[in-house]
Structures are given as structure tokens and as C-alpha cells.
């Protein structure tokens, strides 16, 4: 008999899109890495405050409309710990509040959407249903991480840019926070996407700048 061994704690994270090396990460784990202590502290506040931020009154209206559905935007150079901290936040949110979470590189999300649109008879139905599962998660999970926004291929049709705007507005209107990591600066962002989206970002996320250079050896 073949037995596949998998750490049961890690197995709980299958279907969340979180890369295996980051599954089950805690904020304490990130704290031990000792960098970006400001961002880590704010991440903790976000996790602790999630329930209050998302609470509704007896009429179903947000108690705190200014923060309801608001996510986080992590901007900074590659290797400064953005993905690590964002993944830890997702893991902590799920553990602490039992909510649904999903993580994807934005490039992968765009690729899946393109393939679903372009599907023909040669597409394996199993594969197609996996793409659709992932796309639905990105739309409907309580909290989603879009990792490395700005890395996706830009085309004349502006498909990736329009999809981002639609997705962020839809999630925000539904009151579902989105976490974003990016290497783009504010000006890069306005040039690549649009000024209206740039200013909408300030409404639907709280910006956190990851300072300094890469922690990855060999990046410098
Ligand atoms: N807060 C931190 N302090 C020190 N090192 C960190 C921290 N967060 C992540 N690292 C290390 O830095 C490297 C890059 O982290 P990553 O999260 O992939 O960065 P980014 O997403 O900004 O490119 C990883 O090897 C990781 O172990
Ligand atoms: Mg990253």
C-alpha cells in the first residue's frame, strides 16, 4: 500500500492557494525574522481588528463604513518580505476567525481568466474546473491576496488592468477586503493602471511601504 505522508497541519491549507512554504505561517514566525517590525505590528492590528472592522448593525449596515471591506496594500522592493507577511495574515485570519481565504499571484489569476475565456475542445475539463474554482475563490473568498500586482503582462486591450479595477471594486462593494503586494510605486501605479484606480486604492486598502533592500541573499 502506498501511503503519502503529509504534515496534517500543512494539509489543512490545500485549496487556499498559499504556496506550500508559507502554509500555516503565524505572525510570531514573521516577527522572529526581525525585519519590517512596523508592518508586522500593523498586520497584527489588522488581524485582531478584523471582526470589528467587518461588523454590521441590526439593519445589516456596516458599523464602521470607513473601514468596512478595507484591505492592505504592501508596496516595496522585491525581497522585502511583502508576500511572507501577507500570507501570514491570511493564515492568522483563517485560524482566528474561521473565514475563507485565498491567495494567488495576480499573473496566474489573469492567465486563468484568459484560458477560461479562450477555452476550446482541447481543454481538459478537470483543468478547466480547477481554473474556475480558483477564479471564483478570488471573487468570493472573505479575504484574498493578489500577490505581485504589476508583474502581469500588459496588452493593448488593457485586459489585466480592467480586470483588476473591476475585481477590486466588486470585492469592496461586497465588503470583502483584498490584500495586494506590488513593487510599483504610486506614480508607476497611476501610469500603468489609471489615476481613478490609484485613488480608489487609497479608499479600499491601507498602504504600507516596505522599506529597505532585499533580505534575499544574492539580490543586492
Ligand atoms: N520580516 C522579515 N524580516 C526578515 N526577513 C524576512 C522578513 N520577511 C521575509 N523575509 C525573508 O526575505 C525573503 C523575501 O521575502 P518575500 O516575502 O518573498 O519578499 P517580497 O514578497 O517582498 O519579494 C524570504 O527569504 C524571507 O524568508
Ligand atoms: Mg513577493
CSV table of C-alpha atoms and ligand atoms in Angstrom, one decimal:
chain,number,residue,atom,x,y,z
A,1,UNK,CA,0.0,0.0,0.0
A,2,UNK,CA,1.3,3.4,-0.8
A,3,UNK,CA,0.9,5.9,1.9
A,4,UNK,CA,1.6,9.6,1.2
A,5,UNK,CA,2.8,11.4,4.2
A,6,UNK,CA,1.9,15.0,4.7
A,7,UNK,CA,2.1,17.1,7.8
A,8,UNK,CA,-1.6,17.2,8.8
A,9,UNK,CA,-1.2,20.9,9.8
A,10,UNK,CA,0.1,21.7,6.2
A,11,UNK,CA,-2.6,19.5,4.6
A,12,UNK,CA,-5.3,21.9,6.1
A,13,UNK,CA,-4.1,24.6,3.8
A,14,UNK,CA,-4.6,22.8,0.5
A,15,UNK,CA,-7.1,24.7,-1.7
A,16,UNK,CA,-6.1,28.1,-0.2
A,17,UNK,CA,-3.6,28.9,-2.9
A,18,UNK,CA,-1.0,29.6,-0.3
A,19,UNK,CA,2.4,28.4,-1.5
A,20,UNK,CA,3.5,25.3,0.5
A,21,UNK,CA,6.5,27.0,2.0
A,22,UNK,CA,4.2,29.7,3.6
A,23,UNK,CA,1.3,27.5,4.7
A,24,UNK,CA,0.4,27.7,8.4
A,25,UNK,CA,2.7,30.7,8.9
A,26,UNK,CA,2.0,32.8,12.0
A,27,UNK,CA,2.7,36.4,12.8
A,28,UNK,CA,5.1,35.2,15.5
A,29,UNK,CA,7.1,33.3,12.8
A,30,UNK,CA,7.4,36.5,10.9
A,31,UNK,CA,8.3,38.5,14.0
A,32,UNK,CA,11.2,36.1,14.6
A,33,UNK,CA,12.6,37.2,11.2
A,34,UNK,CA,13.1,40.6,12.9
A,35,UNK,CA,12.6,42.8,9.8
A,36,UNK,CA,9.7,45.2,8.9
A,37,UNK,CA,8.6,45.4,12.6
A,38,UNK,CA,6.3,48.4,11.9
A,39,UNK,CA,4.4,46.4,9.2
A,40,UNK,CA,4.2,43.3,11.3
A,41,UNK,CA,2.7,45.4,14.2
A,42,UNK,CA,0.1,46.8,11.8
A,43,UNK,CA,-0.6,43.3,10.4
A,44,UNK,CA,-1.4,42.2,14.0
A,45,UNK,CA,-3.8,45.1,14.5
A,46,UNK,CA,-5.5,44.2,11.2
A,47,UNK,CA,-6.0,40.6,12.2
A,48,UNK,CA,-7.2,41.4,15.7
A,49,UNK,CA,-9.5,44.2,14.4
A,50,UNK,CA,-10.9,42.2,11.5
A,51,UNK,CA,-14.2,41.2,13.3
A,52,UNK,CA,-14.9,44.8,14.5
A,53,UNK,CA,-13.9,46.3,11.1
A,54,UNK,CA,-16.4,43.9,9.4
A,55,UNK,CA,-19.3,44.2,11.9
A,56,UNK,CA,-22.8,45.1,10.8
A,57,UNK,CA,-25.7,46.6,12.8
A,58,UNK,CA,-29.2,45.1,13.1
A,59,UNK,CA,-30.1,46.6,9.7
A,60,UNK,CA,-27.2,44.8,8.1
A,61,UNK,CA,-25.3,48.1,7.5
A,62,UNK,CA,-21.6,48.4,8.4
A,63,UNK,CA,-20.9,49.7,11.9
A,64,UNK,CA,-17.7,51.3,10.6
A,65,UNK,CA,-18.3,52.3,7.0
A,66,UNK,CA,-14.9,53.9,6.6
A,67,UNK,CA,-13.0,50.7,7.2
A,68,UNK,CA,-15.6,48.1,6.2
A,69,UNK,CA,-14.2,45.9,3.4
A,70,UNK,CA,-10.8,47.7,3.5
A,71,UNK,CA,-7.7,45.7,2.8
A,72,UNK,CA,-4.0,46.3,2.7
A,73,UNK,CA,-1.5,47.3,0.1
A,74,UNK,CA,2.1,46.3,0.6
A,75,UNK,CA,4.5,48.2,-1.6
A,76,UNK,CA,8.3,47.9,-1.7
A,77,UNK,CA,11.3,46.5,-3.5
A,78,UNK,CA,11.4,42.7,-4.2
A,79,UNK,CA,12.6,40.6,-1.3
A,80,UNK,CA,11.5,43.0,1.5
A,81,UNK,CA,9.1,40.5,3.0
A,82,UNK,CA,5.7,41.5,1.5
A,83,UNK,CA,4.5,38.1,0.4
A,84,UNK,CA,5.6,36.5,3.6
A,85,UNK,CA,3.7,38.9,5.8
A,86,UNK,CA,0.6,38.8,3.6
A,87,UNK,CA,0.5,35.0,3.7
A,88,UNK,CA,0.9,35.1,7.5
A,89,UNK,CA,-2.1,37.5,7.7
A,90,UNK,CA,-4.3,35.1,5.7
A,91,UNK,CA,-3.3,32.1,7.8
A,92,UNK,CA,-3.9,34.0,11.0
A,93,UNK,CA,-7.3,35.3,9.8
A,94,UNK,CA,-8.5,31.8,9.0
A,95,UNK,CA,-7.2,30.4,12.2
A,96,UNK,CA,-8.6,33.2,14.4
A,97,UNK,CA,-11.9,33.9,12.7
A,98,UNK,CA,-12.7,30.8,10.6
A,99,UNK,CA,-13.1,32.9,7.4
A,100,UNK,CA,-12.4,31.8,3.8
A,101,UNK,CA,-9.2,33.0,2.4
A,102,UNK,CA,-7.4,32.6,-1.0
A,103,UNK,CA,-4.0,33.6,-2.3
A,104,UNK,CA,-2.8,33.9,-5.9
A,105,UNK,CA,-0.2,35.6,-7.9
A,106,UNK,CA,-2.1,38.2,-9.9
A,107,UNK,CA,-0.4,37.0,-13.1
A,108,UNK,CA,-1.8,33.5,-12.5
A,109,UNK,CA,-5.3,34.8,-12.0
A,110,UNK,CA,-5.2,36.7,-15.3
A,111,UNK,CA,-3.8,33.7,-17.0
A,112,UNK,CA,-6.7,31.5,-15.7
A,113,UNK,CA,-9.3,34.1,-16.7
A,114,UNK,CA,-7.8,34.3,-20.2
A,115,UNK,CA,-7.8,30.5,-20.6
A,116,UNK,CA,-11.4,30.1,-19.4
A,117,UNK,CA,-12.5,32.7,-22.0
A,118,UNK,CA,-10.4,31.1,-24.7
A,119,UNK,CA,-11.4,27.5,-23.9
A,120,UNK,CA,-12.0,25.1,-26.8
A,121,UNK,CA,-12.5,21.4,-27.1
A,122,UNK,CA,-8.8,20.7,-26.4
A,123,UNK,CA,-9.1,21.9,-22.8
A,124,UNK,CA,-9.1,19.1,-20.2
A,125,UNK,CA,-12.4,19.5,-18.2
A,126,UNK,CA,-10.6,18.7,-15.0
A,127,UNK,CA,-8.2,21.5,-15.6
A,128,UNK,CA,-11.0,23.9,-16.6
A,129,UNK,CA,-12.9,23.2,-13.3
A,130,UNK,CA,-9.7,23.9,-11.4
A,131,UNK,CA,-9.3,27.3,-13.1
A,132,UNK,CA,-12.9,28.1,-12.4
A,133,UNK,CA,-12.6,27.1,-8.8
A,134,UNK,CA,-9.6,29.5,-8.4
A,135,UNK,CA,-11.3,32.4,-10.2
A,136,UNK,CA,-14.4,32.0,-8.0
A,137,UNK,CA,-12.3,32.0,-4.9
A,138,UNK,CA,-10.6,35.2,-6.0
A,139,UNK,CA,-14.0,36.8,-6.3
A,140,UNK,CA,-15.8,35.4,-3.3
A,141,UNK,CA,-13.3,34.4,-0.6
A,142,UNK,CA,-13.8,36.6,2.5
A,143,UNK,CA,-10.2,37.9,2.2
A,144,UNK,CA,-7.9,37.4,-0.9
A,145,UNK,CA,-4.3,38.1,-1.5
A,146,UNK,CA,-3.3,39.3,-5.0
A,147,UNK,CA,0.4,38.8,-5.0
A,148,UNK,CA,2.8,40.8,-7.2
A,149,UNK,CA,0.3,43.1,-8.9
A,150,UNK,CA,2.1,44.9,-11.8
A,151,UNK,CA,4.1,41.8,-12.8
A,152,UNK,CA,1.4,40.6,-15.2
A,153,UNK,CA,1.9,41.0,-18.9
A,154,UNK,CA,0.3,44.2,-20.2
A,155,UNK,CA,-1.6,44.1,-23.5
A,156,UNK,CA,-3.1,46.7,-25.8
A,157,UNK,CA,-6.6,45.6,-24.7
A,158,UNK,CA,-5.7,46.6,-21.1
A,159,UNK,CA,-7.4,43.3,-20.1
A,160,UNK,CA,-5.3,42.8,-16.9
A,161,UNK,CA,-5.8,46.5,-15.9
A,162,UNK,CA,-9.5,46.5,-16.4
A,163,UNK,CA,-9.9,43.1,-14.6
A,164,UNK,CA,-8.0,44.5,-11.6
A,165,UNK,CA,-10.2,47.5,-11.3
A,166,UNK,CA,-13.5,45.5,-11.7
A,167,UNK,CA,-12.3,42.9,-9.2
A,168,UNK,CA,-11.3,45.4,-6.6
A,169,UNK,CA,-14.5,47.4,-6.9
A,170,UNK,CA,-16.7,44.3,-6.8
A,171,UNK,CA,-14.9,42.9,-3.7
A,172,UNK,CA,-15.0,46.3,-2.0
A,173,UNK,CA,-18.7,46.8,-2.7
A,174,UNK,CA,-19.4,43.3,-1.3
A,175,UNK,CA,-17.4,44.3,1.8
A,176,UNK,CA,-14.6,41.8,1.2
A,177,UNK,CA,-11.1,43.0,2.0
A,178,UNK,CA,-8.3,42.4,-0.6
A,179,UNK,CA,-4.6,42.3,0.2
A,180,UNK,CA,-2.2,43.4,-2.5
A,181,UNK,CA,1.6,43.2,-2.8
A,182,UNK,CA,3.4,45.2,-5.5
A,183,UNK,CA,6.8,46.5,-6.5
A,184,UNK,CA,5.2,49.5,-8.2
A,185,UNK,CA,5.5,53.0,-6.7
A,186,UNK,CA,2.5,55.3,-6.5
A,187,UNK,CA,3.5,57.0,-9.8
A,188,UNK,CA,4.1,53.7,-11.6
A,189,UNK,CA,0.7,52.6,-10.4
A,190,UNK,CA,-1.1,55.7,-11.8
A,191,UNK,CA,0.8,55.3,-15.1
A,192,UNK,CA,0.1,51.6,-15.5
A,193,UNK,CA,-3.5,51.5,-14.3
A,194,UNK,CA,-5.3,54.8,-14.0
A,195,UNK,CA,-5.5,57.8,-11.7
A,196,UNK,CA,-9.0,56.9,-10.7
A,197,UNK,CA,-7.9,53.4,-9.7
A,198,UNK,CA,-4.9,54.8,-7.9
A,199,UNK,CA,-7.1,57.0,-5.7
A,200,UNK,CA,-9.6,54.2,-5.3
A,201,UNK,CA,-6.7,52.1,-3.9
A,202,UNK,CA,-6.5,54.6,-1.0
A,203,UNK,CA,-10.1,54.0,-0.2
A,204,UNK,CA,-10.1,50.2,-0.5
A,205,UNK,CA,-6.7,49.5,1.1
A,206,UNK,CA,-4.4,50.9,3.7
A,207,UNK,CA,-0.9,51.5,2.2
A,208,UNK,CA,2.1,50.1,3.9
A,209,UNK,CA,5.6,50.9,2.5
A,210,UNK,CA,8.2,48.1,2.9
A,211,UNK,CA,11.4,50.0,3.4
A,212,UNK,CA,15.0,48.9,2.7
A,213,UNK,CA,16.5,46.4,0.3
A,214,UNK,CA,16.1,42.7,-0.2
A,215,UNK,CA,16.5,40.2,2.6
A,216,UNK,CA,17.3,37.6,0.0
A,217,UNK,CA,21.0,36.9,-0.2
A,218,UNK,CA,22.3,37.5,-3.7
A,219,UNK,CA,19.7,40.1,-4.6
A,220,UNK,CA,21.9,43.0,-3.7
B,1,LIG,N1,10.1,40.5,8.2
B,1,LIG,C1,11.2,39.9,7.7
B,1,LIG,N2,12.4,40.1,8.2
B,1,LIG,C2,13.5,39.5,7.6
B,1,LIG,N3,13.5,38.7,6.6
B,1,LIG,C3,12.3,38.4,6.0
B,1,LIG,C4,11.1,39.0,6.5
B,1,LIG,N4,10.0,38.6,5.8
B,1,LIG,C5,10.6,37.8,4.8
B,1,LIG,N5,11.9,37.6,5.0
B,1,LIG,C6,12.8,36.9,4.1
B,1,LIG,O1,13.0,37.6,3.0
B,1,LIG,C7,12.9,36.9,1.8
B,1,LIG,C8,11.9,37.5,0.8
B,1,LIG,O2,10.6,37.5,1.4
B,1,LIG,P1,9.3,37.7,0.5
B,1,LIG,O3,8.2,37.7,1.4
B,1,LIG,O4,9.3,36.7,-0.6
B,1,LIG,O5,9.6,39.2,-0.1
B,1,LIG,P2,8.8,40.0,-1.3
B,1,LIG,O6,7.4,39.4,-1.4
B,1,LIG,O7,8.7,41.4,-0.8
B,1,LIG,O8,9.6,39.9,-2.5
B,1,LIG,C9,12.5,35.5,2.2
B,1,LIG,O9,13.6,34.6,2.1
B,1,LIG,C10,12.1,35.6,3.6
B,1,LIG,O10,12.4,34.5,4.4
B,2,LIG,MG1,6.6,38.7,-3.2
